[in-house]
mmCIF file of C-alpha atoms in Angstrom:
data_model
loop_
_atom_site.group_PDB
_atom_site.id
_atom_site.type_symbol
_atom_site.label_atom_id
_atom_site.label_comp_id
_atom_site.label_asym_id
_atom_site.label_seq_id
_atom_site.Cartn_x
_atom_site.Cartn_y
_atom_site.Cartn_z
ATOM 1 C CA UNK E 156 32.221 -16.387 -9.975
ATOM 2 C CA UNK E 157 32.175 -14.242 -7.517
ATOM 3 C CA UNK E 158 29.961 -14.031 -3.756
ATOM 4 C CA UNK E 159 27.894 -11.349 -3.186
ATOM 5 C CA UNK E 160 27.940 -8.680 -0.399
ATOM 6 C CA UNK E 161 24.864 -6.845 -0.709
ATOM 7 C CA UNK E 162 23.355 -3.567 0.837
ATOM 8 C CA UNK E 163 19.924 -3.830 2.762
ATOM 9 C CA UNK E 164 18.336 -0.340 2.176
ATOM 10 C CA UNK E 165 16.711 0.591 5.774
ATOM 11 C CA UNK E 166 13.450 2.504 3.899
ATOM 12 C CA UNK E 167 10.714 3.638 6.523
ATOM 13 C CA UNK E 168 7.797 1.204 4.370
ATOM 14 C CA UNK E 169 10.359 -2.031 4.556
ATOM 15 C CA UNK E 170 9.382 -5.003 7.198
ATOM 16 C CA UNK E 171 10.931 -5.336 10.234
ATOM 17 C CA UNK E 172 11.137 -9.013 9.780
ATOM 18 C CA UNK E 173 11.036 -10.313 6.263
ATOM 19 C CA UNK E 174 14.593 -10.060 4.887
ATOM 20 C CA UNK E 175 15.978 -11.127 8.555
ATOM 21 C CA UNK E 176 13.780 -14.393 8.540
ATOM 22 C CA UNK E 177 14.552 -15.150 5.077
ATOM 23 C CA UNK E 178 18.530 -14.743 6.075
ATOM 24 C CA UNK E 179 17.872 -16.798 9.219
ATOM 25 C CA UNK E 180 19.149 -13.858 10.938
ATOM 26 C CA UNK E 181 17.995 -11.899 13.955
ATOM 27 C CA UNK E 182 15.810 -8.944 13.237
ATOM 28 C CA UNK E 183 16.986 -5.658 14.450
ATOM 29 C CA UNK E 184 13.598 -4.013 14.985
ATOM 30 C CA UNK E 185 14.481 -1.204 11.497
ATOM 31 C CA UNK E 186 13.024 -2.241 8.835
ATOM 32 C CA UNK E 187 14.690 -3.903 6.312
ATOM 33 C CA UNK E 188 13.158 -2.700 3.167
ATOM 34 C CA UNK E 189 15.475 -3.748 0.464
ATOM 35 C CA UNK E 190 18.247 -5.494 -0.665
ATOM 36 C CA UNK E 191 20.265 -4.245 -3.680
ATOM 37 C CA UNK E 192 22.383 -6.642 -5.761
ATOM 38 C CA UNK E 193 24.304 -5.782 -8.973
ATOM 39 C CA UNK E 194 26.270 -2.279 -9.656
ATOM 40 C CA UNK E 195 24.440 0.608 -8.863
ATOM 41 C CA UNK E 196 26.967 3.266 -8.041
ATOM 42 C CA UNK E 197 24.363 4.106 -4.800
ATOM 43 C CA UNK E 198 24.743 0.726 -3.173
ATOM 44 C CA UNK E 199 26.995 -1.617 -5.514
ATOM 45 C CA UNK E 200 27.544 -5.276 -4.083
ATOM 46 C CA UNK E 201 30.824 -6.304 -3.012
ATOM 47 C CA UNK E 202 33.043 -8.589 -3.858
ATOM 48 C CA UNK E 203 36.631 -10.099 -3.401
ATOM 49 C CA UNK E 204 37.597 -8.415 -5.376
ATOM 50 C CA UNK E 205 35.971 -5.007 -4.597
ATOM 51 C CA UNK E 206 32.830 -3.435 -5.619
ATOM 52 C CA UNK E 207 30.946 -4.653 -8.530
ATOM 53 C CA UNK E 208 31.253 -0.980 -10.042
ATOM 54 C CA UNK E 209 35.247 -1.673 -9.553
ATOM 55 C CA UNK E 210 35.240 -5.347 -10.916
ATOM 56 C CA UNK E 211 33.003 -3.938 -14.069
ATOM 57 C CA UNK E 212 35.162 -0.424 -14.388
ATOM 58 C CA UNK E 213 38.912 -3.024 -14.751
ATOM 59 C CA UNK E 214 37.598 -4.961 -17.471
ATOM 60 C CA UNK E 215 34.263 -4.383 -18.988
ATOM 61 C CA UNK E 216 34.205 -7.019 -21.905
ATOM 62 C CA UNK E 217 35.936 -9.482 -19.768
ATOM 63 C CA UNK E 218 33.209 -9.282 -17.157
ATOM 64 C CA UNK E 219 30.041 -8.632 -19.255
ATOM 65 C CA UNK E 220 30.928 -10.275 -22.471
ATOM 66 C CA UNK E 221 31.399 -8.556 -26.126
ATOM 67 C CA UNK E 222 27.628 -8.714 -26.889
ATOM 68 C CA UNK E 223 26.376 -6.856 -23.741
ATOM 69 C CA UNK E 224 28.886 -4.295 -23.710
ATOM 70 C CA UNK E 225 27.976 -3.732 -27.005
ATOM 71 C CA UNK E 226 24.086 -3.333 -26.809
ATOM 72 C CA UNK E 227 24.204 -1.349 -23.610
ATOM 73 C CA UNK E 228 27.514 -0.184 -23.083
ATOM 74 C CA UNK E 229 30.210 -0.417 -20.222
ATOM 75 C CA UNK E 230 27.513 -1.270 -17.166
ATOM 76 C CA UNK E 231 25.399 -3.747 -15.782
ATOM 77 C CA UNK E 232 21.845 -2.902 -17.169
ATOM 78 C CA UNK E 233 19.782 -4.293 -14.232
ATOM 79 C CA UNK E 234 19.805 -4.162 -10.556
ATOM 80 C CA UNK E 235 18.795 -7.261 -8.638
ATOM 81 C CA UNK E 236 16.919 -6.315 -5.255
ATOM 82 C CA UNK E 237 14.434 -8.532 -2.613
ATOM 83 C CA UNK E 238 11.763 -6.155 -1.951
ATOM 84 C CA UNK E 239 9.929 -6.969 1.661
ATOM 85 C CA UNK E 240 6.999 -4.454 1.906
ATOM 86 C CA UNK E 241 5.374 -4.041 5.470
ATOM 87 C CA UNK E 242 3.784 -0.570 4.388
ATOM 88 C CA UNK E 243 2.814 0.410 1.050
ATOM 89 C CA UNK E 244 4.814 2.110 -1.084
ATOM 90 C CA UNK E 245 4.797 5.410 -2.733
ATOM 91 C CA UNK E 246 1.620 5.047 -5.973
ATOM 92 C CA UNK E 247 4.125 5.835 -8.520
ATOM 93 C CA UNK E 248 5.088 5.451 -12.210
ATOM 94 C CA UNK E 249 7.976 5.455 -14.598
ATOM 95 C CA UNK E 250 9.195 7.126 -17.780
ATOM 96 C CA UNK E 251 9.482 5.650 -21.151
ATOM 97 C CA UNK E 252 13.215 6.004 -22.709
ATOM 98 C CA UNK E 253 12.617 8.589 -24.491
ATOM 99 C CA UNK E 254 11.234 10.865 -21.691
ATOM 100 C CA UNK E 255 13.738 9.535 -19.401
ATOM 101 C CA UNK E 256 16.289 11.412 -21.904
ATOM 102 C CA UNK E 257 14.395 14.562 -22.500
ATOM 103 C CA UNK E 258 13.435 14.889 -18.724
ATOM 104 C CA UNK E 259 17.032 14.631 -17.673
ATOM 105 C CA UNK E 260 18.485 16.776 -19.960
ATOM 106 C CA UNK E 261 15.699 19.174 -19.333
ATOM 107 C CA UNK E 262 16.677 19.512 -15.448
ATOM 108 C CA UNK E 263 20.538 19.044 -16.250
ATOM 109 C CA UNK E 264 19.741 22.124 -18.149
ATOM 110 C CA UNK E 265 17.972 24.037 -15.657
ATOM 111 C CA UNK E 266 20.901 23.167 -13.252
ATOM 112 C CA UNK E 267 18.431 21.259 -10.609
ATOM 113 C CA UNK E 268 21.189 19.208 -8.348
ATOM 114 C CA UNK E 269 20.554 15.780 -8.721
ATOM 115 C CA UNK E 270 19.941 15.155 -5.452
ATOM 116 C CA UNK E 271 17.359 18.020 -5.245
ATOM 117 C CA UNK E 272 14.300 16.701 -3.873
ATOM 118 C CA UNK E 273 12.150 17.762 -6.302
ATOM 119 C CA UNK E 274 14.208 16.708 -9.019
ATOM 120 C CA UNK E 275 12.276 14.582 -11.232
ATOM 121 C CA UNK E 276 14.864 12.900 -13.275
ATOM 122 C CA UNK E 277 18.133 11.309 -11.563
ATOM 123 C CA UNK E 278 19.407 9.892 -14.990
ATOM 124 C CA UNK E 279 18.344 9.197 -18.408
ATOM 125 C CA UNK E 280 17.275 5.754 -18.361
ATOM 126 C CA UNK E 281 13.921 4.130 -18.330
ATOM 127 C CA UNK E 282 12.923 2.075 -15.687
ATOM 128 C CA UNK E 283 10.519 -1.232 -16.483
ATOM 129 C CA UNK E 284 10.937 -3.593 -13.815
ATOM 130 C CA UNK E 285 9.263 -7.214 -13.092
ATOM 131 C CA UNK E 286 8.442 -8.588 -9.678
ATOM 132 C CA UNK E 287 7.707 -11.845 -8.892
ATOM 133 C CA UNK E 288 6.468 -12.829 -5.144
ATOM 134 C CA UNK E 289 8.212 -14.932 -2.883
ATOM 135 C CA UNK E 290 5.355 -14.664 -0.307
ATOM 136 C CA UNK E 291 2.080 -14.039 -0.879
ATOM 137 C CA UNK E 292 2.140 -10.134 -2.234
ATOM 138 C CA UNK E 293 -0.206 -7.572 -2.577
ATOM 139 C CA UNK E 294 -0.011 -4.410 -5.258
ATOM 140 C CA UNK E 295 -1.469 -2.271 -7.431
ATOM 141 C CA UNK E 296 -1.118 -2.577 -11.344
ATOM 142 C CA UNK E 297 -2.790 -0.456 -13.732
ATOM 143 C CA UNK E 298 -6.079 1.701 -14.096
ATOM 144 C CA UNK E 299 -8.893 -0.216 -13.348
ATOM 145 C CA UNK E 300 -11.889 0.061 -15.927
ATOM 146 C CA UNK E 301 -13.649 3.252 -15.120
ATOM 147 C CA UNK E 302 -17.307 2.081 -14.870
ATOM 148 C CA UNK E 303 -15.860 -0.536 -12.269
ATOM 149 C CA UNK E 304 -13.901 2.156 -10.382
ATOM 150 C CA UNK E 305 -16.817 4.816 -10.132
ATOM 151 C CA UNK E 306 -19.469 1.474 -8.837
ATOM 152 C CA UNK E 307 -16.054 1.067 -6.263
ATOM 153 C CA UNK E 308 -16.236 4.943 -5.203
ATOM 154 C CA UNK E 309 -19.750 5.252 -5.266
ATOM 155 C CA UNK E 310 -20.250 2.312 -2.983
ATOM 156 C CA UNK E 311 -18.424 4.321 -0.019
ATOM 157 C CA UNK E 312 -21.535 6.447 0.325
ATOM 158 C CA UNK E 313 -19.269 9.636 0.298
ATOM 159 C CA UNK E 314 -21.060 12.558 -1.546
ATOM 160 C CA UNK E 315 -17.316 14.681 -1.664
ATOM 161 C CA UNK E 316 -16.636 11.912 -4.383
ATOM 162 C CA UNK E 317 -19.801 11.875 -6.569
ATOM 163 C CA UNK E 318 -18.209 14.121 -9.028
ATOM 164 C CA UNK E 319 -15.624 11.537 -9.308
ATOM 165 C CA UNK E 320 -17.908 8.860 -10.115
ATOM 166 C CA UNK E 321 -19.921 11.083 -12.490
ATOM 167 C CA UNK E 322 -16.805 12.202 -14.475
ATOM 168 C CA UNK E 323 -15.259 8.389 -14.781
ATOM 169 C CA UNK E 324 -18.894 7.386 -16.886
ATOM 170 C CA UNK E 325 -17.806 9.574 -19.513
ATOM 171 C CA UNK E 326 -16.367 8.646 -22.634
ATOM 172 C CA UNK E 327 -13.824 8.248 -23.778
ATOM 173 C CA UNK E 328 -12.559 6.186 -20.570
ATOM 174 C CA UNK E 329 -8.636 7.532 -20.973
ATOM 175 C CA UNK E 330 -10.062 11.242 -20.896
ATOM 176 C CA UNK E 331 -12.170 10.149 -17.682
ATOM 177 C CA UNK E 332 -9.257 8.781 -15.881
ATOM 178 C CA UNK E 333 -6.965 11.893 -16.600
ATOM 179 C CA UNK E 334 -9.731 14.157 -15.068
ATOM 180 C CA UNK E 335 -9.972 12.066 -12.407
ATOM 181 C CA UNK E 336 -6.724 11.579 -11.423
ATOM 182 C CA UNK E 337 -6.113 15.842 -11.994
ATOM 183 C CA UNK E 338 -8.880 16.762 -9.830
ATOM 184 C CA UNK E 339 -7.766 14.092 -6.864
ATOM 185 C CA UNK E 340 -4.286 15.554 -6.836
ATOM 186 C CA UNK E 341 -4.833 18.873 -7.635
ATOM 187 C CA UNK E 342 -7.969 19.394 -5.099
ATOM 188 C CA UNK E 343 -7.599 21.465 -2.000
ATOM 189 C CA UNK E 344 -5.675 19.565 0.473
ATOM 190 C CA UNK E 345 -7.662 20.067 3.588
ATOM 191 C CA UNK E 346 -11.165 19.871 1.784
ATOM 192 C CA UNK E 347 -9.375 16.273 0.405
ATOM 193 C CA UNK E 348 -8.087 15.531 3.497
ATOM 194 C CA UNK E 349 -11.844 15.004 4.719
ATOM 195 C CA UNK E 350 -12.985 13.491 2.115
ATOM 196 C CA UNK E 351 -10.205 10.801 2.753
ATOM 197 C CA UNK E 352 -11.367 10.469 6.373
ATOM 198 C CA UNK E 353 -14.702 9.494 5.131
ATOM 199 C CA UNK E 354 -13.703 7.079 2.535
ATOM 200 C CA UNK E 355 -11.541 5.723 5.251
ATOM 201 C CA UNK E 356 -14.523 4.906 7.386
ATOM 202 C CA UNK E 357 -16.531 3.388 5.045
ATOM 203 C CA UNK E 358 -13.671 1.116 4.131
ATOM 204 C CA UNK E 359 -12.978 -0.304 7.600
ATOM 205 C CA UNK E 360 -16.645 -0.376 7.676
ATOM 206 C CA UNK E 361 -17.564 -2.026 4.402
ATOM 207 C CA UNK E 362 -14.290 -4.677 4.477
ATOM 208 C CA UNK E 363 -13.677 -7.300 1.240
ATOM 209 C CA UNK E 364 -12.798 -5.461 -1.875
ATOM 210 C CA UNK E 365 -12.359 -1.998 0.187
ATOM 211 C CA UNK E 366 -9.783 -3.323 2.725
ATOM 212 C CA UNK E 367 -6.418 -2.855 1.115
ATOM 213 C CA UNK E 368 -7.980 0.979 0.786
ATOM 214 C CA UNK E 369 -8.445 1.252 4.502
ATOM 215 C CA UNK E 370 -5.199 0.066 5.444
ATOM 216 C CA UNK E 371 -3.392 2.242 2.593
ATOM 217 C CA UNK E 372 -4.687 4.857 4.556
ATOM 218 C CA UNK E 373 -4.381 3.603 8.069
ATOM 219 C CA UNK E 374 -0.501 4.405 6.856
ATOM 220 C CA UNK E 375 -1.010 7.505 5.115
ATOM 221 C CA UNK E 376 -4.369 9.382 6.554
ATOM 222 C CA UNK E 377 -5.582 12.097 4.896
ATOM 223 C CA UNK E 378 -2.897 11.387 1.523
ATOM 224 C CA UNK E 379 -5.270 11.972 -2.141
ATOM 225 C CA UNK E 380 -3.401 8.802 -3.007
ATOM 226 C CA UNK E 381 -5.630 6.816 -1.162
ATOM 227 C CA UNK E 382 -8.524 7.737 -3.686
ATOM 228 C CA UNK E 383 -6.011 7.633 -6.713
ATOM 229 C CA UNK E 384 -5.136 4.068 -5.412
ATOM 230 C CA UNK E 385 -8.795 3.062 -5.426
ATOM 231 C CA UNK E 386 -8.598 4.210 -9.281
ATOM 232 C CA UNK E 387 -6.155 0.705 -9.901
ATOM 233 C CA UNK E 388 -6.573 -2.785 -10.316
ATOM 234 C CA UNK E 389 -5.920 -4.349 -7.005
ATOM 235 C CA UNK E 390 -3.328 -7.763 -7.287
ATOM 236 C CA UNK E 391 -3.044 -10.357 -4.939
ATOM 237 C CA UNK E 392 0.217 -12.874 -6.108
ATOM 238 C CA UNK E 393 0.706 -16.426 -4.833
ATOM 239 C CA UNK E 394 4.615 -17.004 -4.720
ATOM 240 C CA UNK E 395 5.990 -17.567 -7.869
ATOM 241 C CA UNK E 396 3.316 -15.400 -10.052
ATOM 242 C CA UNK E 397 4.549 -11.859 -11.042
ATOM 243 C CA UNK E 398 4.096 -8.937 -12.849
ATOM 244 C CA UNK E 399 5.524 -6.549 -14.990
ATOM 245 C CA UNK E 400 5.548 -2.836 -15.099
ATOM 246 C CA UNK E 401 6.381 -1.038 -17.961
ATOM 247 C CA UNK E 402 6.224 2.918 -18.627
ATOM 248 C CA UNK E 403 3.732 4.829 -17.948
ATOM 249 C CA UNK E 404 1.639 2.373 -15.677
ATOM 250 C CA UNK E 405 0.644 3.500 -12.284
ATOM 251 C CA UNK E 406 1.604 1.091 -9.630
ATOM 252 C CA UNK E 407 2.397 0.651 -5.728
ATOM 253 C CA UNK E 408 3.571 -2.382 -3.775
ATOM 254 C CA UNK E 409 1.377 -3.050 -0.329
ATOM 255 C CA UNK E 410 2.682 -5.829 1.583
ATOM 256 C CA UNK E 411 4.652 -8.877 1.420
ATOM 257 C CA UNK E 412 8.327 -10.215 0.323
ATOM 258 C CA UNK E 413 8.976 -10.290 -3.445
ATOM 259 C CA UNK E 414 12.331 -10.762 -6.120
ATOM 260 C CA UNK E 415 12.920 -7.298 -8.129
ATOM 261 C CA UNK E 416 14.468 -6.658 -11.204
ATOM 262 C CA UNK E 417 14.718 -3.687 -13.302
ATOM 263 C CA UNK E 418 16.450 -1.136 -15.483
ATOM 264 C CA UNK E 419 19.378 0.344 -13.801
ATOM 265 C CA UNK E 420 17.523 3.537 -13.040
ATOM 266 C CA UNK E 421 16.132 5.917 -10.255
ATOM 267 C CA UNK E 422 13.725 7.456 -12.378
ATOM 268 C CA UNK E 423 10.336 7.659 -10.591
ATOM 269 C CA UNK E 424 7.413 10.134 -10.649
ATOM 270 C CA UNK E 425 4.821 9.911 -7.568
ATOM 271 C CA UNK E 426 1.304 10.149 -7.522
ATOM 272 C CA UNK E 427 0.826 9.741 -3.799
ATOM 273 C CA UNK E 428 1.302 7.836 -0.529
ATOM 274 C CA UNK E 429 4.242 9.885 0.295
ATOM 275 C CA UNK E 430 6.015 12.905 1.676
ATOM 276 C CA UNK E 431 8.009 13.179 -1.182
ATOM 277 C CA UNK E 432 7.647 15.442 -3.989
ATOM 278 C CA UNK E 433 4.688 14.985 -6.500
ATOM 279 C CA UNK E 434 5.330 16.784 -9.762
ATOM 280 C CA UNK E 435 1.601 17.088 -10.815
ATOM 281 C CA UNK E 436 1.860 18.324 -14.740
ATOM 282 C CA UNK E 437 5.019 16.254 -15.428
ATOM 283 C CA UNK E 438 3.252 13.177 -13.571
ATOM 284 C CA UNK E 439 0.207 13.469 -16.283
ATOM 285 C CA UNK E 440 2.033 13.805 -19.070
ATOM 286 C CA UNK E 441 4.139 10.555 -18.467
ATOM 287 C CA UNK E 442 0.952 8.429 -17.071
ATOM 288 C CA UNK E 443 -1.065 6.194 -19.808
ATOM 289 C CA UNK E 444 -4.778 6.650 -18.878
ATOM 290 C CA UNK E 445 -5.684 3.203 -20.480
ATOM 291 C CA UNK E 446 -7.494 0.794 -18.857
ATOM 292 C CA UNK E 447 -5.649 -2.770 -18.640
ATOM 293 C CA UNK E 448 -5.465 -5.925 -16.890
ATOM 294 C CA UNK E 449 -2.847 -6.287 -14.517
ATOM 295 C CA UNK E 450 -1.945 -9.120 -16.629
ATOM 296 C CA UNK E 451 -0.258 -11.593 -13.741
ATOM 297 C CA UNK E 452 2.860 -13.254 -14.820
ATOM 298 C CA UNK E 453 3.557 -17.081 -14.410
ATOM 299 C CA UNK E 454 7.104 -18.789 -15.818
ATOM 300 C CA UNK E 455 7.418 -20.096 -19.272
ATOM 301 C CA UNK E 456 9.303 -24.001 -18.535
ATOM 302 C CA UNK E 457 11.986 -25.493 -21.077
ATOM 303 C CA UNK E 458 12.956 -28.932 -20.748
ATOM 304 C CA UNK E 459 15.959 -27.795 -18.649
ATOM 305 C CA UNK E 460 14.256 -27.269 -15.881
ATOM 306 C CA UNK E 461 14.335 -23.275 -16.449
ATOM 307 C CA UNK E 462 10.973 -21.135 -15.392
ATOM 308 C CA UNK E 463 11.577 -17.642 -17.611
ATOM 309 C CA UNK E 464 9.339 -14.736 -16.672
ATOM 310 C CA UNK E 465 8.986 -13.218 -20.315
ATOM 311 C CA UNK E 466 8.746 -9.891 -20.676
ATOM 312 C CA UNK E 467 9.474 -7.468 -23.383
ATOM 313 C CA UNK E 468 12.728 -5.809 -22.127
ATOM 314 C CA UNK E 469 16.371 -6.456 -23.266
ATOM 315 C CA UNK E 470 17.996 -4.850 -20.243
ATOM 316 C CA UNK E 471 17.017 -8.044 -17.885
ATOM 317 C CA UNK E 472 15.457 -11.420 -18.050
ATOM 318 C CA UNK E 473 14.362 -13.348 -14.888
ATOM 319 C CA UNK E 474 13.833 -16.754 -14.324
ATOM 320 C CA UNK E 475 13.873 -19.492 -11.785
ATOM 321 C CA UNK E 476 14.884 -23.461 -10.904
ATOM 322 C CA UNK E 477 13.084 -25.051 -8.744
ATOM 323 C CA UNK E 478 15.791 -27.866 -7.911
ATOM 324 C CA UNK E 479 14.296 -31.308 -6.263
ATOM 325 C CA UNK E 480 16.220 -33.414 -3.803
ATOM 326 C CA UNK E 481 18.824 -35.709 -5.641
ATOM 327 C CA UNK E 482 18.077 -33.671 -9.248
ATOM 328 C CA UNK E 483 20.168 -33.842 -11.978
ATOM 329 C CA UNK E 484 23.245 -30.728 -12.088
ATOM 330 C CA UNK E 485 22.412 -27.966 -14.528
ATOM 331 C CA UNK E 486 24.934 -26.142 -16.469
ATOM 332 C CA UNK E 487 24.120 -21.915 -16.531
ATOM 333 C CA UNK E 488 26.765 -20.831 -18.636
ATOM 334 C CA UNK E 489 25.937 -18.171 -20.441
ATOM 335 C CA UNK E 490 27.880 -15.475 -22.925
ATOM 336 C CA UNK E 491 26.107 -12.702 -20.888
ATOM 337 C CA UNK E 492 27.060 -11.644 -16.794
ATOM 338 C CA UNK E 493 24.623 -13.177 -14.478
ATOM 339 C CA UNK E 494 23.323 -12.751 -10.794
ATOM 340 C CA UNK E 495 22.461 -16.534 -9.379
ATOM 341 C CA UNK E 496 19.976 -15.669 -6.356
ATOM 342 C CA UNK E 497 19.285 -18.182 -3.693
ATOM 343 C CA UNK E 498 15.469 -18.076 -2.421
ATOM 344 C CA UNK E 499 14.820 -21.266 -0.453
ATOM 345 C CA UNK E 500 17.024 -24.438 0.378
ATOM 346 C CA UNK E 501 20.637 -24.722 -0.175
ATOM 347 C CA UNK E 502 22.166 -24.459 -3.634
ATOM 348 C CA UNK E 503 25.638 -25.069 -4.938
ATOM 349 C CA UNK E 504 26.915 -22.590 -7.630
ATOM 350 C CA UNK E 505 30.318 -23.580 -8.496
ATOM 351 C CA UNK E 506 32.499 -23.766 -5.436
ATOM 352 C CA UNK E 507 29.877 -21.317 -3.772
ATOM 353 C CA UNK E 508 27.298 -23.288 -1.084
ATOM 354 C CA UNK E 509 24.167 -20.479 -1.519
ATOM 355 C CA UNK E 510 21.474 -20.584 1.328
ATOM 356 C CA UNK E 511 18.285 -18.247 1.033
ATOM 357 C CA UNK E 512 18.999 -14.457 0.446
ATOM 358 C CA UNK E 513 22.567 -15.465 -0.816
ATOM 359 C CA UNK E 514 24.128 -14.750 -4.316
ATOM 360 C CA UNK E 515 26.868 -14.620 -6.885
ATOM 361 C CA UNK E 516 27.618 -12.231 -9.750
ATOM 362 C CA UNK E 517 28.508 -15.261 -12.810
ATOM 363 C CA UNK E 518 30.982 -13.332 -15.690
ATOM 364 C CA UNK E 519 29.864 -14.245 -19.472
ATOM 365 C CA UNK E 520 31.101 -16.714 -20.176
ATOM 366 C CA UNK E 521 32.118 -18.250 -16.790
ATOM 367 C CA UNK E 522 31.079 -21.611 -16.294
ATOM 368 C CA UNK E 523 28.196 -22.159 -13.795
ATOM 369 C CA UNK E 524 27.460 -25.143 -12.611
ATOM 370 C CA UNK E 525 24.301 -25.711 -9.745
ATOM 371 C CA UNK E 526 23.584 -28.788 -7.964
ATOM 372 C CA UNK E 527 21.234 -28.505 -5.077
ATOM 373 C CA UNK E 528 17.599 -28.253 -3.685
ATOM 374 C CA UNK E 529 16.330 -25.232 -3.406
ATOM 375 C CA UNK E 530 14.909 -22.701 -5.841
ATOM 376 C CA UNK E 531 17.272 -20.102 -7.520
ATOM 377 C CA UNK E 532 16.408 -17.281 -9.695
ATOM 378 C CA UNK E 533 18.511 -16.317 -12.475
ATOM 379 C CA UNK E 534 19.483 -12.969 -13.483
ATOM 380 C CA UNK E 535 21.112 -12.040 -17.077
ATOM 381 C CA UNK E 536 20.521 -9.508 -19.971
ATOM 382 C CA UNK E 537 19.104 -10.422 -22.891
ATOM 383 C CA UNK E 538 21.994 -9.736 -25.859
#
């Protein structure tokens, strides 16, 4: 197995002191947003042996086994990241696979450079993704029901957003929630921008349920996305709880430190809290106006010892040991590659000593023995 040198990704929401404390390292004051581990040609780990890319590229079947390379080809399908959010990120959602194709080859047929930013696509993979809190972490998951988001508009005493509240007690609730969501973004940004200001007030003012609101837009005054955010189901995670996004659900992540694992994709379409580009029409026709509950996520345990988050995706599968002083060794091996993630204590993986924020890349196949205490997350494909 191999030891993993891994990217941190410097992005302006990321804490200043998460990742560092987690590392036992000193923080730099930049924030330390993310950091990446698996093969993703924009920051692939590193090994002895080069990049992961490299060490994939000399000997796919070798590295990934026969039945992964077969189901999903030369690559590894996931990317393995530890998220630390001090700001929230952008209110966003992802494409099914089938939209992921059709958009890309849409723009690759316009000719928009990939790197254009207002380039929708980047590749033509979806992008589900699970995350499951190390820290106590705050997000938003899914549409909240409309009745319960027009009483949570209507209680901020701002008549700019009565037409809101009217519009979300009609039926049927997904029609409500797309004419909702249209008018926020597509409303007159300086008569929005005031209407923001005055929800703003009334939640510092009001506190409880409307706080997350006012500090969404502490960081980004004035942004529509603050009153599309207050359209969602607002979830607070105790560490090890977790939740899973799939396409078409609107989400953000607000604060705290998190594991993150997901398709091996860039694929993401805003709704707001950012400067980036928001692609209105193309937004609404990937977003599912359904109600849902945020449905929180705790691990499934086999008599190994093994916590699996379960989820309905082949691409990854997460799960965790949470290894007591003096516990018995546990053999991983597995016929598909896997990441071995170090969270908390110090955990032996093969000849490798791991300490929190450490990792290996496993080959199928490789034997993978842990001893330890600690807790280590597992990541592998599911093939």
């Amino acid at each position: 197995m191999d030891r993993l040198d891994n990217t941190i990704r410097p992005y302006a929401w990321g804490s200043t002191t998460a990742i560092p404390q987690l590392l036992g390292a000193e923080p730099t004051g930049e924030p330390q947003a993310e950091m990446w581990m698996g093969a993703h040609p924009g920051a692939p780990s590193r090994t002895s042996r080069g990049t992961l890319v490299e060490v994939i590229e000399a000997g796919p079947e070798r590295e990934l086994g026969e039945r992964a390379v077969a189901k999903f080809g030369p690559r590894l399908p996931f990317l393995l990241k530890i998220l630390a959010a001090g700001a929230p990120l952008s209110l966003q959602v992802h494409p099914d696979l089938a939209q992921a194709r059709e958009g890309y080859e849409d723009e690759e047929r316009r000719g928009i450079p990939v790197d254009a930013p207002h380039r929708n696509y980047k590749d033509a993979n979806h992008k589900p993704e699970l995350v499951c809190a190390i820290t106590e972490f705050d997000g938003l998951c899914g549409f909240r029901d409309p009745d319960r988001a027009a009483d949570l508009l209507d209680g901020l005493g701002v008549d700019s957003l009565k037409p809101y509240v009217d519009l979300l007690h009609a039926h049927p609730q997904d029609a409500a929630l797309r004419e909702v969501l249209t008018a926020v973004l597509t409303a007159d940004r300086e008569e929005m921008a005031g209407t923001v200001a005055e929800a703003t007030a009334a939640c510092t003012r009001l506190g409880g349920a409307y706080a997350p609101y006012a500090d969404i837009a502490h960081h980004y005054p004035g942004d529509p996305g603050v009153i599309a955010a207050m359209l969602l189901n607002h979830v607070r995670l105790q560490p090890g709880e977790a939740l899973f996004l799939g396409a078409g659900i609107p989400h953000a992540y607000l604060n705290g430190l998190a594991v993150e694992i997901m398709a091996n994709s860039d694929n993401v379409l805003r709704c707001g809290l950012t400067p980036k580009h928001v692609d209105v029409p193309e937004l609404l026709r990937i977003v599912r106006f359904q109600p849902s509950d945020p449905g929180v996520l705790r691990p499934e345990a086999s008599p190994d010892g093994e916590e699996v988050y379960e989820t309905p995706i082949d691409e990854f599968r997460l799960s965790r040991y949470v290894l007591p002083e003096g516990g018995a060794r546990h053999d991983l091996t597995r016929p598909t590659p896997q990441i071995l993630l170090c969270t908390a204590g110090a955990v032996r993986a093969g000849e490798h000593e791991l300490r929190p924020g450490q990792s290996v890349f496993v080959p199928a196949g490789e034997t993978a023995e842990v001893t330890g205490s600690g807790t280590l997350f597992r990541a592998t494909v599911v093939a």
